Short mmCIF file of C-alpha atoms in Angstrom, two decimals:
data_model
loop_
_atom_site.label_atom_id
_atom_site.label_comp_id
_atom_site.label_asym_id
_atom_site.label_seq_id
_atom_site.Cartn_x
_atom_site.Cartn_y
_atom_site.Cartn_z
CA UNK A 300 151.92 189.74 95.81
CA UNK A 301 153.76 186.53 96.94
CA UNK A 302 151.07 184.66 95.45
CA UNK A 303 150.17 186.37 92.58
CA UNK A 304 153.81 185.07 91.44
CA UNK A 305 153.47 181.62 91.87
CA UNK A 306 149.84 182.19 90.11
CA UNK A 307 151.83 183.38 86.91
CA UNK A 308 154.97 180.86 87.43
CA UNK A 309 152.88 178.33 87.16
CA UNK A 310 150.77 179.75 84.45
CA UNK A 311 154.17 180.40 82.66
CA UNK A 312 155.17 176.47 83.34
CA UNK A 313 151.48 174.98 82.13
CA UNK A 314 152.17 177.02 78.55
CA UNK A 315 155.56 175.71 78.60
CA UNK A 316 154.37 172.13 79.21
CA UNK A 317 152.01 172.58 76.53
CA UNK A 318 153.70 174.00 74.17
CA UNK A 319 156.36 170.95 74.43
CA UNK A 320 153.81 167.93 74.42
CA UNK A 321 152.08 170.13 71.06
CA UNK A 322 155.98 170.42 69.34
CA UNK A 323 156.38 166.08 70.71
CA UNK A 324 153.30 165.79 68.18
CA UNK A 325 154.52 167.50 65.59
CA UNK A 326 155.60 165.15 62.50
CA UNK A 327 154.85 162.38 64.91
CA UNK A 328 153.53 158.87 63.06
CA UNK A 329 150.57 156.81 63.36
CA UNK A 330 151.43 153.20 63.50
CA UNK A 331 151.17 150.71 60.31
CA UNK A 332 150.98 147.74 60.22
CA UNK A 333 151.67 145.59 56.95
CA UNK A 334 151.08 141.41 57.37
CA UNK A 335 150.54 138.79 54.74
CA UNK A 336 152.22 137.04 51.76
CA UNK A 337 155.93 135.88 52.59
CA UNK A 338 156.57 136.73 48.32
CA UNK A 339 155.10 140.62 48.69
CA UNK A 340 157.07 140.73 52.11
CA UNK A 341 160.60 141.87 50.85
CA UNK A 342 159.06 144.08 48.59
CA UNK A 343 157.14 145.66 51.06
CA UNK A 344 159.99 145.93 53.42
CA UNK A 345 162.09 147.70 50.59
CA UNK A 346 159.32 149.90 49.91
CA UNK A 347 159.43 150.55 53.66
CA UNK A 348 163.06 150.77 53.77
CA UNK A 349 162.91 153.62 50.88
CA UNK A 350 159.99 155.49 52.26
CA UNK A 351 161.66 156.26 55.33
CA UNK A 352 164.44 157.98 53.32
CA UNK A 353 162.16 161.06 53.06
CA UNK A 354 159.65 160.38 56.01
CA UNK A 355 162.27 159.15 58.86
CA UNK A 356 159.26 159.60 61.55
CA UNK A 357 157.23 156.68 59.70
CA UNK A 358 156.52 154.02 61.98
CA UNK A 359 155.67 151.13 59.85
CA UNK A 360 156.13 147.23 60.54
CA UNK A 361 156.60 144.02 58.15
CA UNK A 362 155.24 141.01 58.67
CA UNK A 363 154.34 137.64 56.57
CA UNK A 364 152.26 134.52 57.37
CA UNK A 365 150.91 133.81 54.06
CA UNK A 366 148.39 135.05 51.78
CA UNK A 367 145.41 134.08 54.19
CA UNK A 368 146.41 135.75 57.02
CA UNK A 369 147.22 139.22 54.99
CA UNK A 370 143.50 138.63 53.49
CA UNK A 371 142.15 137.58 57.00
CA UNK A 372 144.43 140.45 58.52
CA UNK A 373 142.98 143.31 56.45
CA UNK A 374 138.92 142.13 57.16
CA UNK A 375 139.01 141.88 60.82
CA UNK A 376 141.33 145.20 61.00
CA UNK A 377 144.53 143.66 62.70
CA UNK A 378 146.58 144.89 60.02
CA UNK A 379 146.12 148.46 58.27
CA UNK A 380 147.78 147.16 54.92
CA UNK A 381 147.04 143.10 54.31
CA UNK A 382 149.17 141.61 51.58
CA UNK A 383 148.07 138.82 49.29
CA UNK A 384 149.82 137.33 45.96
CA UNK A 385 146.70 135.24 44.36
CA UNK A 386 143.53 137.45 43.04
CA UNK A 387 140.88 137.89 46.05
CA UNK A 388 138.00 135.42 45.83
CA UNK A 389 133.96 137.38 45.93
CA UNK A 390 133.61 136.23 49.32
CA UNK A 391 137.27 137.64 50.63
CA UNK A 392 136.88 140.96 48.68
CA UNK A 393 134.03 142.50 51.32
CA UNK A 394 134.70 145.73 52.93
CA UNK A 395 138.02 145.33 50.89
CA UNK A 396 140.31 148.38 48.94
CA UNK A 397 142.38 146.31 46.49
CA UNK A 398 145.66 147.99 45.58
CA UNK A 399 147.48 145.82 42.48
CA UNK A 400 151.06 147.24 42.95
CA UNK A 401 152.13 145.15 39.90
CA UNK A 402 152.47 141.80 38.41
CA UNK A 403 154.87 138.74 39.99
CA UNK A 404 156.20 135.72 37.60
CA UNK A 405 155.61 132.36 38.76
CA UNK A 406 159.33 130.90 38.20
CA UNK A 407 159.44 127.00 37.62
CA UNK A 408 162.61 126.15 39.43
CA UNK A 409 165.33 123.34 38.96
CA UNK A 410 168.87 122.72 40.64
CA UNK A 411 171.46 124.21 38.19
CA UNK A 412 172.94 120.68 37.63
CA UNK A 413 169.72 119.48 36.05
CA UNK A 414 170.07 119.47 31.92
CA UNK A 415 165.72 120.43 31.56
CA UNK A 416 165.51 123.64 29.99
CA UNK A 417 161.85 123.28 29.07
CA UNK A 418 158.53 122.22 30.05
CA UNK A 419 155.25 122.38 28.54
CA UNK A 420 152.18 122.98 30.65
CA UNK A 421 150.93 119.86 30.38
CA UNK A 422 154.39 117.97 31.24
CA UNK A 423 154.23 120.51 34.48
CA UNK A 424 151.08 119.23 35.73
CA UNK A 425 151.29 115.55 35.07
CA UNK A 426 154.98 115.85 37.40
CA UNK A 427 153.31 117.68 39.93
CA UNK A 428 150.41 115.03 39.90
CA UNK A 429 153.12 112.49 40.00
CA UNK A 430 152.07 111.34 36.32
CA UNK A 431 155.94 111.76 35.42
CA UNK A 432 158.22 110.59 37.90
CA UNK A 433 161.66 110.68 36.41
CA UNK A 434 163.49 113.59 34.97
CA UNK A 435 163.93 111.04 31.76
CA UNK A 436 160.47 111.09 30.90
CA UNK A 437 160.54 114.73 30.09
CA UNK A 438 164.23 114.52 28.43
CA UNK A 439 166.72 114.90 31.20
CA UNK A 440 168.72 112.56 32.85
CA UNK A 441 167.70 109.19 35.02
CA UNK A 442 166.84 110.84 38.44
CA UNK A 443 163.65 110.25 40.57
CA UNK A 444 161.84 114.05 40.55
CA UNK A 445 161.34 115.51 44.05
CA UNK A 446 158.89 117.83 44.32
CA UNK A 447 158.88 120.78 46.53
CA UNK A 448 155.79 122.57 46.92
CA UNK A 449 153.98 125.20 49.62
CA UNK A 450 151.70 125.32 52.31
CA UNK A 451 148.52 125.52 52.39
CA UNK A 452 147.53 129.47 52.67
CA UNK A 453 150.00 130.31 50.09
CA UNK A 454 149.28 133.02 47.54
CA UNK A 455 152.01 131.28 45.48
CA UNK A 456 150.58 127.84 46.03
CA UNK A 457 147.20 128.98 45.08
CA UNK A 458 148.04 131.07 41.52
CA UNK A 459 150.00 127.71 40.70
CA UNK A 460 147.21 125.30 41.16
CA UNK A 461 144.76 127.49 39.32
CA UNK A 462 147.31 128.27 36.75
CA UNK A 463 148.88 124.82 36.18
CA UNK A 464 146.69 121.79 38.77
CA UNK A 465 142.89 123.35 37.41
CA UNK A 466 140.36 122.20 39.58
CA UNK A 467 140.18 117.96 39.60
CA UNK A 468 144.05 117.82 39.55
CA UNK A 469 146.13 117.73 42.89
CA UNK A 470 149.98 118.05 43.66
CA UNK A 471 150.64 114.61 45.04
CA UNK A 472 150.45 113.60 48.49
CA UNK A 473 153.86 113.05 49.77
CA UNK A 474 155.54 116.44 47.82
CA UNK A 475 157.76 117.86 50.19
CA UNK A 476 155.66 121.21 52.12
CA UNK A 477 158.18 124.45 52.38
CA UNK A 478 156.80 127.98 54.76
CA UNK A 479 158.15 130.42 51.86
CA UNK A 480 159.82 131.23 48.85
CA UNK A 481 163.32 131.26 50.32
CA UNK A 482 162.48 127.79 51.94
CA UNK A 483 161.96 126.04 48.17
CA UNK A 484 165.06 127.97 47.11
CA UNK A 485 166.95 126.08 49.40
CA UNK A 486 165.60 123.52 48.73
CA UNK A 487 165.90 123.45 45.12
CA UNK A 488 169.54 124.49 45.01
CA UNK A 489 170.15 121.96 47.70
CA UNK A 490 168.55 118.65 45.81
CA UNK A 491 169.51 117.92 41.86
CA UNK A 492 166.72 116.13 41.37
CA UNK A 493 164.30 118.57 43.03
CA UNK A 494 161.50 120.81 41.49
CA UNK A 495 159.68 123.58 42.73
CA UNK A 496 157.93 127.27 42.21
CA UNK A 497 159.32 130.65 43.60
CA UNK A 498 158.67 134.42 42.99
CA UNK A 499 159.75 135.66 39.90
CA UNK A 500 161.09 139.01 42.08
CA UNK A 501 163.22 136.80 44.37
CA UNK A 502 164.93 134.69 41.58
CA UNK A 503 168.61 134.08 41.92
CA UNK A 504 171.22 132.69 39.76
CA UNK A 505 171.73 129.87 42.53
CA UNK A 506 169.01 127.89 40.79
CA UNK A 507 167.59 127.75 37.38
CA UNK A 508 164.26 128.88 35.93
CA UNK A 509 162.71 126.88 33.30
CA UNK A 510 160.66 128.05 30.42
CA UNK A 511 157.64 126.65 29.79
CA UNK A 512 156.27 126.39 26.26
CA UNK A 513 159.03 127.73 24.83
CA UNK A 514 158.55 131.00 26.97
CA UNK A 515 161.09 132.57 29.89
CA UNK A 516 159.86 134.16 32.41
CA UNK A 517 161.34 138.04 32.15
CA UNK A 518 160.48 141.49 32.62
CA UNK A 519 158.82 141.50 29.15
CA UNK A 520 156.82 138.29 28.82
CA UNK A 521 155.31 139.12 32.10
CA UNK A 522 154.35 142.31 31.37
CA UNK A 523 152.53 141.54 27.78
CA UNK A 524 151.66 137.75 29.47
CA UNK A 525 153.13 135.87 27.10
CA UNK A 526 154.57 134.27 29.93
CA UNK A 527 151.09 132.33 31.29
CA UNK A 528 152.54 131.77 35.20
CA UNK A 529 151.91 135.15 36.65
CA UNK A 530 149.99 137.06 39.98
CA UNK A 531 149.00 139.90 41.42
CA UNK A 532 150.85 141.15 44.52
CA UNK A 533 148.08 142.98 46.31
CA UNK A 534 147.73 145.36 48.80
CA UNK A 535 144.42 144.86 50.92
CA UNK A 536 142.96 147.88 52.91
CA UNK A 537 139.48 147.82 55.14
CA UNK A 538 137.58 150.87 53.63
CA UNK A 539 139.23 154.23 52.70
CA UNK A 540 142.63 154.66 53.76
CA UNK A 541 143.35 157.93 55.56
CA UNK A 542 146.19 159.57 57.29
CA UNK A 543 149.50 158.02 56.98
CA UNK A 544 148.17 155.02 56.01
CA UNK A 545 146.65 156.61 52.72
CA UNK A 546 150.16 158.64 52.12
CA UNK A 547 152.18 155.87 52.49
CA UNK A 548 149.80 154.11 49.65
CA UNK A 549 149.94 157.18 47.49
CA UNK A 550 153.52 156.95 47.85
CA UNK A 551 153.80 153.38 46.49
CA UNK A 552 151.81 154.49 43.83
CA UNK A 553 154.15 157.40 43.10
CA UNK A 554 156.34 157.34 40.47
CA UNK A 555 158.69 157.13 43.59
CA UNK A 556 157.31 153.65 44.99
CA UNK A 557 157.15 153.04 40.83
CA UNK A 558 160.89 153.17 40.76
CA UNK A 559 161.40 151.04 43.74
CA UNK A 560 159.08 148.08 42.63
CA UNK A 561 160.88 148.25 39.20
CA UNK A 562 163.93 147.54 41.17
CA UNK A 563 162.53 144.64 42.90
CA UNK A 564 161.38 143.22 39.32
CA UNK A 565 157.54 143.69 40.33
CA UNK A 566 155.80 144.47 36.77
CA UNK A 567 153.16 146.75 35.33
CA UNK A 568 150.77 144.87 33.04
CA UNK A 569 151.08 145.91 29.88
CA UNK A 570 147.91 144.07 28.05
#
């Protein structure tokens, strides 16, 4: 009798046991993990940030390192979203699920103190080249033009020399080489002579955006491209997403995650 008891205590405990580890599991989160382009990282952080709001159990991590390594990241599976702002080359795009979450200005940046307001393409390149070296030459005053570029790996770096450099023409040797957009901020704001290009959805009014051709970059002459310096910010998924992973990418594609990239002034194409 004694034993027949313990036979059902313990029974009683195993079902117990189980029954907590099944509950444990319940609304628990896969990880995901998000690495790439230090201009989508903010973004995706806020879109992180916001998601949470309404699934608190998500267990999802933010991480940059540049275009390359989000491209790179997504391929060989070390990250379940990679992030990239330049368009995916044949060669990258294998095995590949390209999510465009919307459109990112490429912002021409000066110090505030410096009296350019405009630029024309042209003018743009042949300063980057080191063609023009003084802020005379294209109508502002006598200063020596430093220019602040990226690193090599950079989504931004790379839409700017397609956009702007073409193929023969390369930003001169001894530019001075910033890790992100917030680095050539700095940069900018810190140097009245300096030049540089930053993400249209991290613009500030600490430094000064010129127009070029006659055109500023905004919310509308991205979105009809009117404004010619633009990219993709792109999410980069091996295969099919499933599971969390896919909800979290339906969510940003929700009028919800919509909302939220509005906010961050990433834009929907509207050619």
């Amino acid at each position: 009798m004694k034993n027949t008891k313990k036979i059902v205590i313990v029974a009683i405990i195993i079902v117990i046991v189980a029954g907590i580890a099944l509950l444990s599991g319940v609304g628990s989160s896969e990880n995901i993990d998000i690495v790439g382009s230090t201009s989508v990282q903010p973004v995706a952080e806020k879109l992180v940030e916001t998601y949470k709001q309404t699934h608190p159990d998500a267990n999802i991590n933010v991480q940059g390192g540049g275009s390359s390594v989000g491209i790179k990241s997504a391929q060989d599976g070390s990250a379940d979203i990679g992030t990239s702002s330049k368009e995916l080359k044949e060669d990258e795009k294998q095995g590949l699920t390209e999510y465009n979450i919307g459109q990112d200005g490429i912002v021409i940046a000066v110090n505030n103190e410096n009296t350019v307001n405009d630029l024309s393409k042209d003018q743009l390149k042949d300063i980057f080249s080191g063609k023009i070296t003084n802020w005379n030459q294209v109508g502002g005053q006598d200063g020596e033009i430093n220019i602040i570029t990226r690193e090599d790996g950079s989504g931004t770096l790379d839409a700017f020399e397609n956009i702007v450099m073409g193929k023969d023409t390369k930003i001169k040797s001894d530019a001075i080489v910033q890790s992100s957009t917030e680095a050539v901020k700095q940069a900018v704001k810190q140097d009245s002579n300096a030049i540089g290009f930053v993400s249209f959805a991290h613009m500030s009014n600490d430094i000064k955006a010129v127009s070029i051709g006659g055109v500023s970059p905004s919310n509308d002459t991205i979105a009809d491209g009117s404004y010619e310096l633009q990219r993709p910010f792109l999410f980069l998924v091996k295969g099919t997403p499933s599971g969390d992973l896919k909800e979290f990418i339906d969510w940003v594609n929700s009028s919800e995650g919509q909302k939220v990239l509005n906010e961050e002034k990433i834009i929907k194409s509207t050619n």
